[in-house]
Amino acid sequence: MQTINGWVYEFTFDGDITSIWNAQIISQAGNTYTVQAMGYNANLTAGASASFGFVGLGAFDSIAPISINDEIFGGDAGLSNLALDEISIDDVSFDHDQTGTIVATVTSNGAADADASTLSLVVATFPDFNAVTDVLETQALTALATGTQQNVSFDLEAADLDPGTYWVAVVADPAGALEEENEADNLTQWIEVTVSAPPVFTEGDDVWNGDAIGTVGDMLAGDDIAIAVAGANDQIDGGAGIDTLDLSGFDQGVSALPDGTSVVVGAAGADSFDSVWTNFESVIGSSAADVLMFADTTVRDIDAGGGDDLVLGSSGNDTIDAGSGNDQISGWAGDDVITTGTGQDVIFLVEADEGHDTVTDFDVTMDLLYLNTQGDLGYDPFDAMVQTADGVLLTQSNTASVLLSGVSLDDLSADNFILDPYYGDIMAG
């Protein structure tokens, strides 16, 4: 005699089992039931025994054993047999619109080859075949010679399930088309999965924390805040109101670039962009080095955060706070208000229609103005500057100027300027 580590018992009963103890039903095909041990009675030493009982409606004289752990009682040992060796899943927590992959390994281990059959992905409310609520997918299984196996992949579409917790399993020959040595090992493993609810956006002021899975949604009206995460593949419309896109969670820096009127976002240095944000009016950068460029988007308020950032405003009137770090800042078009923050910052005034910008905190001891002198090798920025009651005003054209608020002309020197007569040629090249 030998120790038994887990047992599976198959028997017939012409009736319905309503309750069972000391075992659990793992499959039923017609009048054939398969049960397996509970955790507390699964392992039996030599000479030990285990028992189970059940309550049912039917003919109890029809109860007849078939097999235990593949050992057949009076059966035909020349039958084929399909066994589900294992199933694996790439994730057990799913967003409402995520797709997961389940891989099942089925082995033909009977005395005879197994004819072609099917595999089904089933879902249940708890790990019991009688609790199966739906068959999510069925795939063909080719004929298998004994001793061979086949891997079959299933797509688990979270959208097919309501939010909640489920158990999924793969069942071999679910219709019972094959006569097998042991039906019990057609289903051997349950995996618990959780499907999260989609975000609920209202007409009020919503705050949404990104889920790193990928959400498509409209935040509707209200002054909303969306907190983005890296690798999320989100597609979010801020809707009406003054909406904020918070990118401060990108610890390694973030790239936010224009795509028409939308903003595409990805981790700094990444080969591609993960998410698309539409109808957001305010953006908060990360504490690392960011690239924040908005051009024709709806963004008008930019907080670059920390790090050495590259900031390009939009075509409208922007408010830009570059934060800490050595930043490069251009308001681009529109009449922009720029706060450089700490660090040595460079403010670009390079376009003929740059707008009339104001720098609130230009530090004459370290900050720089980068000027496109349009081929004029003898350009002197002091010829273009006047002292006003509000500070120093530098005018490049009727549509491009910058006011250095609170700055005295006497405190500026040539060291505060970078003059580029070839800017246009460089950009064209």
Tab-separated table of C-alpha atoms in Angstrom:
chain	number	residue	atom	x	y	z
A	1	MET	CA	0.000	0.000	0.000
A	2	GLN	CA	1.124	3.572	-0.586
A	3	THR	CA	0.390	7.131	0.510
A	4	ILE	CA	-2.247	8.988	-1.547
A	5	ASN	CA	-1.639	12.711	-2.023
A	6	GLY	CA	-5.017	13.900	-3.244
A	7	TRP	CA	-7.840	11.803	-4.607
A	8	VAL	CA	-10.431	12.157	-7.349
A	9	TYR	CA	-13.436	9.823	-7.409
A	10	GLU	CA	-15.755	9.203	-10.360
A	11	PHE	CA	-19.133	7.521	-10.085
A	12	THR	CA	-22.572	7.359	-11.662
A	13	PHE	CA	-25.828	8.507	-10.060
A	14	ASP	CA	-29.153	8.761	-11.874
A	15	GLY	CA	-30.239	11.929	-10.077
A	16	ASP	CA	-29.365	15.438	-8.980
A	17	ILE	CA	-26.996	16.064	-6.080
A	18	THR	CA	-28.250	18.979	-3.986
A	19	SER	CA	-25.521	19.087	-1.355
A	20	ILE	CA	-22.257	17.273	-0.629
A	21	TRP	CA	-19.779	17.098	2.230
A	22	ASN	CA	-16.143	15.996	2.626
A	23	ALA	CA	-15.669	16.383	-1.155
A	24	GLN	CA	-16.478	18.835	-3.934
A	25	ILE	CA	-17.966	18.222	-7.354
A	26	ILE	CA	-15.581	19.206	-10.143
A	27	SER	CA	-17.549	17.959	-13.129
A	28	GLN	CA	-20.799	16.346	-14.201
A	29	ALA	CA	-21.542	14.772	-17.562
A	30	GLY	CA	-25.013	13.274	-17.676
A	31	ASN	CA	-25.259	10.848	-14.772
A	32	THR	CA	-21.476	10.746	-14.277
A	33	TYR	CA	-20.169	12.790	-11.355
A	34	THR	CA	-16.545	13.516	-10.531
A	35	VAL	CA	-15.593	14.720	-7.065
A	36	GLN	CA	-12.285	15.531	-5.474
A	37	ALA	CA	-10.979	15.678	-1.932
A	38	MET	CA	-11.119	18.699	0.311
A	39	GLY	CA	-7.875	20.105	1.663
A	40	TYR	CA	-8.257	18.395	5.003
A	41	ASN	CA	-8.850	14.844	3.682
A	42	ALA	CA	-6.790	14.840	0.512
A	43	ASN	CA	-3.716	13.039	1.822
A	44	LEU	CA	-4.096	9.460	3.080
A	45	THR	CA	-1.343	7.351	4.573
A	46	ALA	CA	-1.214	3.605	4.074
A	47	GLY	CA	-4.228	1.979	5.716
A	48	ALA	CA	-6.144	5.255	6.139
A	49	SER	CA	-9.481	6.011	4.509
A	50	ALA	CA	-11.706	8.947	3.627
A	51	SER	CA	-15.420	9.159	3.048
A	52	PHE	CA	-17.899	11.645	1.671
A	53	GLY	CA	-21.627	11.889	1.461
A	54	PHE	CA	-24.279	13.724	-0.424
A	55	VAL	CA	-27.965	14.492	-0.538
A	56	GLY	CA	-29.701	14.052	-3.854
A	57	LEU	CA	-32.901	13.408	-5.690
A	58	GLY	CA	-32.892	10.228	-7.732
A	59	ALA	CA	-32.352	6.485	-7.719
A	60	PHE	CA	-29.704	5.723	-5.128
A	61	ASP	CA	-29.430	2.132	-6.327
A	62	SER	CA	-27.959	3.606	-9.525
A	63	ILE	CA	-24.793	4.707	-7.716
A	64	ALA	CA	-21.821	2.852	-9.157
A	65	PRO	CA	-18.091	3.587	-8.904
A	66	ILE	CA	-16.093	4.177	-12.058
A	67	SER	CA	-12.575	5.142	-10.954
A	68	ILE	CA	-10.410	6.672	-8.283
A	69	ASN	CA	-7.248	8.477	-9.338
A	70	ASP	CA	-7.410	6.849	-12.794
A	71	GLU	CA	-7.724	3.338	-11.360
A	72	ILE	CA	-10.818	1.959	-13.088
A	73	PHE	CA	-13.320	-0.235	-11.294
A	74	GLY	CA	-14.298	-2.909	-13.805
A	75	GLY	CA	-13.671	-0.488	-16.658
A	76	ASP	CA	-11.995	-0.706	-19.994
A	77	ALA	CA	-8.312	0.071	-19.615
A	78	GLY	CA	-7.981	0.374	-23.380
A	79	LEU	CA	-9.708	3.763	-23.605
A	80	SER	CA	-8.176	7.092	-24.482
A	81	ASN	CA	-7.862	9.842	-21.904
A	82	LEU	CA	-7.418	13.619	-21.981
A	83	ALA	CA	-5.889	15.325	-18.960
A	84	LEU	CA	-5.621	19.069	-18.327
A	85	ASP	CA	-2.076	19.244	-16.971
A	86	GLU	CA	-2.190	22.977	-16.194
A	87	ILE	CA	-3.595	26.324	-17.180
A	88	SER	CA	-1.828	29.656	-16.883
A	89	ILE	CA	-2.944	33.261	-17.187
A	90	ASP	CA	-0.936	36.429	-17.835
A	91	ASP	CA	-2.854	38.486	-15.252
A	92	VAL	CA	-5.570	37.880	-12.681
A	93	SER	CA	-6.760	41.480	-12.263
A	94	PHE	CA	-8.516	42.943	-15.278
A	95	ASP	CA	-9.743	46.375	-16.098
A	96	HIS	CA	-13.218	46.458	-17.577
A	97	ASP	CA	-11.935	46.589	-21.161
A	98	GLN	CA	-8.795	44.465	-20.853
A	99	THR	CA	-8.071	41.205	-22.655
A	100	GLY	CA	-6.092	38.448	-20.959
A	101	THR	CA	-4.552	35.262	-22.325
A	102	ILE	CA	-5.118	31.827	-20.823
A	103	VAL	CA	-2.955	28.924	-21.996
A	104	ALA	CA	-4.091	25.368	-21.330
A	105	THR	CA	-1.904	22.285	-21.679
A	106	VAL	CA	-3.812	19.092	-22.452
A	107	THR	CA	-2.159	15.677	-22.534
A	108	SER	CA	-3.314	12.414	-24.076
A	109	ASN	CA	-2.315	9.830	-21.462
A	110	GLY	CA	-4.728	6.939	-22.023
A	111	ALA	CA	-4.063	3.481	-23.325
A	112	ALA	CA	-5.405	4.535	-26.728
A	113	ASP	CA	-5.005	7.619	-28.879
A	114	ALA	CA	-7.557	10.394	-28.304
A	115	ASP	CA	-9.839	11.409	-31.154
A	116	ALA	CA	-10.396	15.056	-32.040
A	117	SER	CA	-12.447	16.885	-29.457
A	118	THR	CA	-12.907	20.381	-28.002
A	119	LEU	CA	-11.719	22.542	-25.126
A	120	SER	CA	-13.951	25.139	-23.462
A	121	LEU	CA	-13.104	28.148	-21.324
A	122	VAL	CA	-15.755	28.348	-18.607
A	123	VAL	CA	-16.477	30.868	-15.882
A	124	ALA	CA	-18.049	30.170	-12.496
A	125	THR	CA	-19.086	32.059	-9.380
A	126	PHE	CA	-16.951	29.712	-7.257
A	127	PRO	CA	-14.568	26.843	-8.104
A	128	ASP	CA	-17.104	24.127	-8.785
A	129	PHE	CA	-18.325	22.751	-12.078
A	130	ASN	CA	-21.921	23.116	-10.909
A	131	ALA	CA	-21.333	26.839	-10.424
A	132	VAL	CA	-20.415	27.424	-14.085
A	133	THR	CA	-22.426	30.356	-15.409
A	134	ASP	CA	-21.123	30.630	-18.951
A	135	VAL	CA	-18.918	29.096	-21.619
A	136	LEU	CA	-16.755	31.981	-22.823
A	137	GLU	CA	-15.026	30.224	-25.716
A	138	THR	CA	-14.743	26.773	-27.261
A	139	GLN	CA	-11.876	25.662	-29.462
A	140	ALA	CA	-11.197	22.565	-31.500
A	141	LEU	CA	-8.670	20.079	-30.144
A	142	THR	CA	-6.915	17.930	-32.713
A	143	ALA	CA	-6.560	14.197	-32.329
A	144	LEU	CA	-3.693	13.377	-29.970
A	145	ALA	CA	-1.592	10.254	-29.925
A	146	THR	CA	-1.133	8.849	-26.460
A	147	GLY	CA	1.862	10.418	-24.743
A	148	THR	CA	1.573	13.717	-26.631
A	149	GLN	CA	0.213	17.094	-25.561
A	150	GLN	CA	-1.071	20.331	-27.053
A	151	ASN	CA	-1.150	23.941	-25.840
A	152	VAL	CA	-4.280	25.948	-26.595
A	153	SER	CA	-4.668	29.700	-25.965
A	154	PHE	CA	-7.895	31.468	-25.051
A	155	ASP	CA	-8.673	35.189	-24.945
A	156	LEU	CA	-10.433	36.256	-21.761
A	157	GLU	CA	-12.387	39.408	-22.622
A	158	ALA	CA	-13.160	41.312	-19.431
A	159	ALA	CA	-15.835	43.209	-21.349
A	160	ASP	CA	-17.826	39.951	-21.481
A	161	LEU	CA	-18.092	39.924	-17.671
A	162	ASP	CA	-19.703	42.257	-15.181
A	163	PRO	CA	-17.374	43.765	-12.553
A	164	GLY	CA	-16.654	41.259	-9.789
A	165	THR	CA	-14.673	38.161	-8.853
A	166	TYR	CA	-14.916	34.956	-10.860
A	167	TRP	CA	-13.316	31.556	-11.253
A	168	VAL	CA	-12.231	30.393	-14.703
A	169	ALA	CA	-11.175	26.970	-15.899
A	170	VAL	CA	-10.565	25.048	-19.097
A	171	VAL	CA	-12.503	21.823	-19.627
A	172	ALA	CA	-11.424	19.105	-22.040
A	173	ASP	CA	-14.146	17.322	-24.001
A	174	PRO	CA	-16.907	19.329	-22.252
A	175	ALA	CA	-19.680	17.649	-24.257
A	176	GLY	CA	-18.524	14.171	-23.199
A	177	ALA	CA	-18.087	13.066	-26.802
A	178	LEU	CA	-15.123	10.840	-25.960
A	179	GLU	CA	-15.314	7.704	-23.849
A	180	GLU	CA	-12.321	8.098	-21.559
A	181	GLU	CA	-10.531	6.188	-18.864
A	182	ASN	CA	-11.004	9.053	-16.394
A	183	GLU	CA	-13.286	12.022	-16.915
A	184	ALA	CA	-12.084	13.552	-13.640
A	185	ASP	CA	-8.904	15.058	-15.047
A	186	ASN	CA	-10.734	16.903	-17.839
A	187	LEU	CA	-10.893	19.798	-15.385
A	188	THR	CA	-8.107	20.046	-12.850
A	189	GLN	CA	-7.512	23.719	-12.018
A	190	TRP	CA	-9.512	26.869	-11.291
A	191	ILE	CA	-8.034	30.398	-11.416
A	192	GLU	CA	-9.592	33.303	-9.552
A	193	VAL	CA	-9.840	36.537	-11.561
A	194	THR	CA	-11.166	39.991	-10.754
A	195	VAL	CA	-12.769	42.416	-13.206
A	196	SER	CA	-12.828	46.061	-12.147
A	197	ALA	CA	-15.666	48.433	-12.847
A	198	PRO	CA	-15.251	51.123	-15.515
A	199	PRO	CA	-14.802	54.660	-14.222
A	200	VAL	CA	-18.002	56.575	-13.619
A	201	PHE	CA	-17.732	60.178	-14.786
A	202	THR	CA	-20.291	62.802	-13.856
A	203	GLU	CA	-21.243	66.315	-14.866
A	204	GLY	CA	-19.505	67.528	-11.685
A	205	ASP	CA	-15.838	67.926	-10.728
A	206	ASP	CA	-14.384	64.411	-11.016
A	207	VAL	CA	-10.966	63.143	-9.911
A	208	TRP	CA	-9.875	59.984	-11.718
A	209	ASN	CA	-6.781	57.944	-10.903
A	210	GLY	CA	-5.432	56.168	-13.966
A	211	ASP	CA	-5.389	52.385	-13.736
A	212	ALA	CA	-2.397	51.515	-15.966
A	213	ILE	CA	-4.636	49.231	-18.011
A	214	GLY	CA	-6.161	51.472	-20.623
A	215	THR	CA	-9.453	53.301	-20.282
A	216	VAL	CA	-11.570	55.036	-22.894
A	217	GLY	CA	-13.934	57.620	-21.473
A	218	ASP	CA	-15.475	61.089	-21.454
A	219	MET	CA	-15.175	62.996	-18.176
A	220	LEU	CA	-18.142	65.167	-19.207
A	221	ALA	CA	-18.679	68.618	-17.712
A	222	GLY	CA	-17.032	69.989	-14.584
A	223	ASP	CA	-13.484	70.947	-13.659
A	224	ASP	CA	-12.015	67.464	-13.717
A	225	ILE	CA	-8.609	66.064	-12.758
A	226	ALA	CA	-7.151	63.001	-14.483
A	227	ILE	CA	-4.066	61.504	-12.816
A	228	ALA	CA	-2.202	59.640	-15.549
A	229	VAL	CA	0.148	56.687	-15.124
A	230	ALA	CA	2.821	55.360	-17.446
A	231	GLY	CA	1.948	52.653	-19.942
A	232	ALA	CA	-1.803	53.059	-19.502
A	233	ASN	CA	-2.993	53.397	-23.122
A	234	ASP	CA	-5.795	55.672	-21.946
A	235	GLN	CA	-7.970	57.684	-24.310
A	236	ILE	CA	-9.705	60.301	-22.197
A	237	ASP	CA	-11.775	63.326	-23.215
A	238	GLY	CA	-11.857	65.967	-20.514
A	239	GLY	CA	-15.185	67.274	-21.781
A	240	ALA	CA	-16.470	70.715	-20.846
A	241	GLY	CA	-14.964	72.709	-17.980
A	242	ILE	CA	-11.388	73.506	-17.001
A	243	ASP	CA	-9.786	70.069	-16.859
A	244	THR	CA	-6.354	69.150	-15.525
A	245	LEU	CA	-4.054	66.389	-16.751
A	246	ASP	CA	-1.718	65.425	-13.884
A	247	LEU	CA	1.496	63.773	-15.104
A	248	SER	CA	3.365	64.079	-11.806
A	249	GLY	CA	3.381	60.292	-11.346
A	250	PHE	CA	5.883	59.747	-14.175
A	251	ASP	CA	8.934	59.350	-11.927
A	252	GLN	CA	11.404	59.110	-14.817
A	253	GLY	CA	10.016	62.084	-16.724
A	254	VAL	CA	7.281	62.437	-19.309
A	255	SER	CA	6.859	63.490	-22.925
A	256	ALA	CA	3.628	65.282	-23.801
A	257	LEU	CA	3.344	66.325	-27.438
A	258	PRO	CA	0.584	67.771	-29.629
A	259	ASP	CA	-1.500	65.600	-31.923
A	260	GLY	CA	-3.901	68.053	-33.487
A	261	THR	CA	-5.873	69.498	-30.592
A	262	SER	CA	-5.118	66.445	-28.401
A	263	VAL	CA	-2.069	65.635	-26.299
A	264	VAL	CA	-0.254	62.303	-26.617
A	265	VAL	CA	1.715	61.180	-23.588
A	266	GLY	CA	4.466	58.652	-22.940
A	267	ALA	CA	7.357	58.091	-20.591
A	268	ALA	CA	10.419	60.218	-21.347
A	269	GLY	CA	12.680	58.482	-23.845
A	270	ALA	CA	10.077	55.886	-24.831
A	271	ASP	CA	9.774	54.822	-28.466
A	272	SER	CA	6.026	55.412	-28.532
A	273	PHE	CA	3.254	57.273	-26.778
A	274	ASP	CA	0.798	55.456	-24.558
A	275	SER	CA	-2.229	57.639	-24.105
A	276	VAL	CA	-4.295	60.363	-25.772
A	277	TRP	CA	-5.870	63.268	-23.874
A	278	THR	CA	-8.400	65.598	-25.465
A	279	ASN	CA	-10.013	68.813	-24.186
A	280	PHE	CA	-7.661	69.337	-21.246
A	281	GLU	CA	-6.849	72.927	-20.376
A	282	SER	CA	-4.191	72.445	-17.678
A	283	VAL	CA	-1.168	70.119	-17.411
A	284	ILE	CA	1.061	69.288	-14.444
A	285	GLY	CA	4.481	67.840	-15.272
A	286	SER	CA	6.671	65.493	-13.253
A	287	SER	CA	9.570	66.135	-10.888
A	288	ALA	CA	12.004	64.776	-13.522
A	289	ALA	CA	13.067	66.151	-16.898
A	290	ASP	CA	9.991	66.538	-19.101
A	291	VAL	CA	9.272	67.498	-22.701
A	292	LEU	CA	6.006	69.451	-22.679
A	293	MET	CA	4.890	70.859	-26.044
A	294	PHE	CA	1.300	71.905	-26.724
A	295	ALA	CA	1.061	73.994	-29.946
A	296	ASP	CA	-2.541	73.764	-31.229
A	297	THR	CA	-3.936	71.798	-28.280
A	298	THR	CA	-6.440	73.163	-25.762
A	299	VAL	CA	-3.828	73.400	-22.991
A	300	ARG	CA	-3.447	76.920	-21.582
A	301	ASP	CA	-2.026	76.390	-18.080
A	302	ILE	CA	1.285	74.551	-17.689
A	303	ASP	CA	3.023	73.597	-14.430
A	304	ALA	CA	6.241	71.883	-15.492
A	305	GLY	CA	7.199	70.710	-11.994
A	306	GLY	CA	10.827	69.886	-11.207
A	307	GLY	CA	13.618	68.733	-13.454
A	308	ASP	CA	15.305	70.287	-16.457
A	309	ASP	CA	12.273	70.695	-18.682
A	310	LEU	CA	11.668	71.710	-22.283
A	311	VAL	CA	8.390	73.637	-22.402
A	312	LEU	CA	6.582	74.892	-25.488
A	313	GLY	CA	3.302	76.660	-24.900
A	314	SER	CA	0.205	76.591	-27.052
A	315	SER	CA	-1.135	78.864	-29.758
A	316	GLY	CA	-3.283	80.610	-27.147
A	317	ASN	CA	-2.565	82.796	-24.132
A	318	ASP	CA	-0.736	80.535	-21.694
A	319	THR	CA	0.298	80.639	-18.058
A	320	ILE	CA	3.563	78.727	-17.686
A	321	ASP	CA	5.266	77.846	-14.401
A	322	ALA	CA	8.551	76.147	-15.236
A	323	GLY	CA	9.221	75.152	-11.615
A	324	SER	CA	12.645	74.110	-10.397
A	325	GLY	CA	15.481	73.001	-12.646
A	326	ASN	CA	17.304	74.478	-15.618
A	327	ASP	CA	14.461	74.870	-18.069
A	328	GLN	CA	14.069	75.893	-21.706
A	329	ILE	CA	10.817	77.771	-22.222
A	330	SER	CA	8.928	79.156	-25.185
A	331	GLY	CA	5.449	80.573	-24.886
A	332	TRP	CA	5.068	80.018	-28.634
A	333	ALA	CA	2.116	81.986	-29.991
A	334	GLY	CA	-0.247	84.022	-27.839
A	335	ASP	CA	0.326	86.485	-25.021
A	336	ASP	CA	1.879	84.274	-22.354
A	337	VAL	CA	2.803	84.763	-18.704
A	338	ILE	CA	5.949	82.815	-17.841
A	339	THR	CA	7.322	82.104	-14.361
A	340	THR	CA	10.770	80.567	-14.639
A	341	GLY	CA	11.132	79.321	-11.066
A	342	THR	CA	14.511	78.347	-9.679
A	343	GLY	CA	17.518	77.292	-11.740
A	344	GLN	CA	19.132	78.779	-14.820
A	345	ASP	CA	16.377	79.125	-17.381
A	346	VAL	CA	16.373	80.055	-21.061
A	347	ILE	CA	13.386	81.928	-22.504
A	348	PHE	CA	13.048	81.689	-26.279
A	349	LEU	CA	11.786	84.572	-28.408
A	350	VAL	CA	12.330	83.255	-31.904
A	351	GLU	CA	9.127	83.525	-33.948
A	352	ALA	CA	7.867	86.656	-35.685
A	353	ASP	CA	4.410	86.084	-34.195
A	354	GLU	CA	5.547	84.853	-30.785
A	355	GLY	CA	3.059	87.136	-29.033
A	356	HIS	CA	3.538	89.615	-26.239
A	357	ASP	CA	4.874	87.619	-23.319
A	358	THR	CA	5.645	88.513	-19.713
A	359	VAL	CA	8.346	86.873	-17.587
A	360	THR	CA	7.424	87.395	-13.949
A	361	ASP	CA	10.710	86.454	-12.267
A	362	PHE	CA	13.610	86.853	-14.692
A	363	ASP	CA	16.808	86.389	-12.657
A	364	VAL	CA	19.433	88.716	-14.103
A	365	THR	CA	22.200	86.750	-12.354
A	366	MET	CA	21.587	83.561	-14.332
A	367	ASP	CA	18.542	83.534	-16.661
A	368	LEU	CA	18.928	83.957	-20.421
A	369	LEU	CA	16.920	85.282	-23.374
A	370	TYR	CA	17.398	83.322	-26.601
A	371	LEU	CA	16.733	85.665	-29.528
A	372	ASN	CA	16.370	84.956	-33.235
A	373	THR	CA	18.178	87.907	-34.830
A	374	GLN	CA	17.043	86.855	-38.300
A	375	GLY	CA	20.448	87.006	-39.947
A	376	ASP	CA	21.502	90.298	-38.375
A	377	LEU	CA	25.078	89.665	-37.271
A	378	GLY	CA	25.286	93.117	-35.711
A	379	TYR	CA	22.093	92.863	-33.706
A	380	ASP	CA	22.211	94.578	-30.298
A	381	PRO	CA	19.373	93.540	-27.959
A	382	PHE	CA	19.770	96.791	-25.975
A	383	ASP	CA	18.620	98.715	-29.041
A	384	ALA	CA	15.328	96.799	-28.850
A	385	MET	CA	14.752	97.355	-25.116
A	386	VAL	CA	13.177	100.174	-23.130
A	387	GLN	CA	12.644	100.689	-19.454
A	388	THR	CA	8.981	100.833	-18.427
A	389	ALA	CA	7.242	101.198	-15.095
A	390	ASP	CA	6.601	97.441	-15.166
A	391	GLY	CA	10.111	96.366	-16.127
A	392	VAL	CA	12.221	95.985	-19.265
A	393	LEU	CA	10.329	95.571	-22.538
A	394	LEU	CA	12.160	93.948	-25.463
A	395	THR	CA	10.347	94.224	-28.797
A	396	GLN	CA	11.225	92.008	-31.741
A	397	SER	CA	8.283	92.957	-33.979
A	398	ASN	CA	4.742	94.254	-33.812
A	399	THR	CA	3.670	90.737	-32.843
A	400	ALA	CA	6.602	89.579	-30.726
A	401	SER	CA	7.858	91.085	-27.481
A	402	VAL	CA	8.768	90.100	-23.941
A	403	LEU	CA	8.395	92.082	-20.724
A	404	LEU	CA	10.884	91.227	-17.988
A	405	SER	CA	8.698	92.195	-15.057
A	406	GLY	CA	10.398	94.100	-12.219
A	407	VAL	CA	13.775	94.128	-13.986
A	408	SER	CA	15.909	97.255	-14.329
A	409	LEU	CA	17.634	97.838	-17.661
A	410	ASP	CA	20.802	98.749	-15.788
A	411	ASP	CA	20.966	95.263	-14.285
A	412	LEU	CA	21.042	93.485	-17.639
A	413	SER	CA	24.227	92.648	-19.522
A	414	ALA	CA	25.221	90.904	-22.718
A	415	ASP	CA	25.602	87.735	-20.639
A	416	ASN	CA	21.806	87.547	-20.362
A	417	PHE	CA	21.387	86.986	-24.108
A	418	ILE	CA	21.963	84.225	-26.626
A	419	LEU	CA	21.847	85.711	-30.137
A	420	ASP	CA	21.163	83.331	-33.012
A	421	PRO	CA	21.222	84.872	-36.484
A	422	TYR	CA	20.792	81.480	-38.160
A	423	TYR	CA	17.813	80.174	-36.213
A	424	GLY	CA	15.538	79.929	-39.237
A	425	ASP	CA	18.179	78.141	-41.348
A	426	ILE	CA	18.815	75.637	-38.568
A	427	MET	CA	15.116	74.966	-38.144
A	428	ALA	CA	14.643	74.558	-41.900
A	429	GLY	CA	17.582	72.166	-42.103
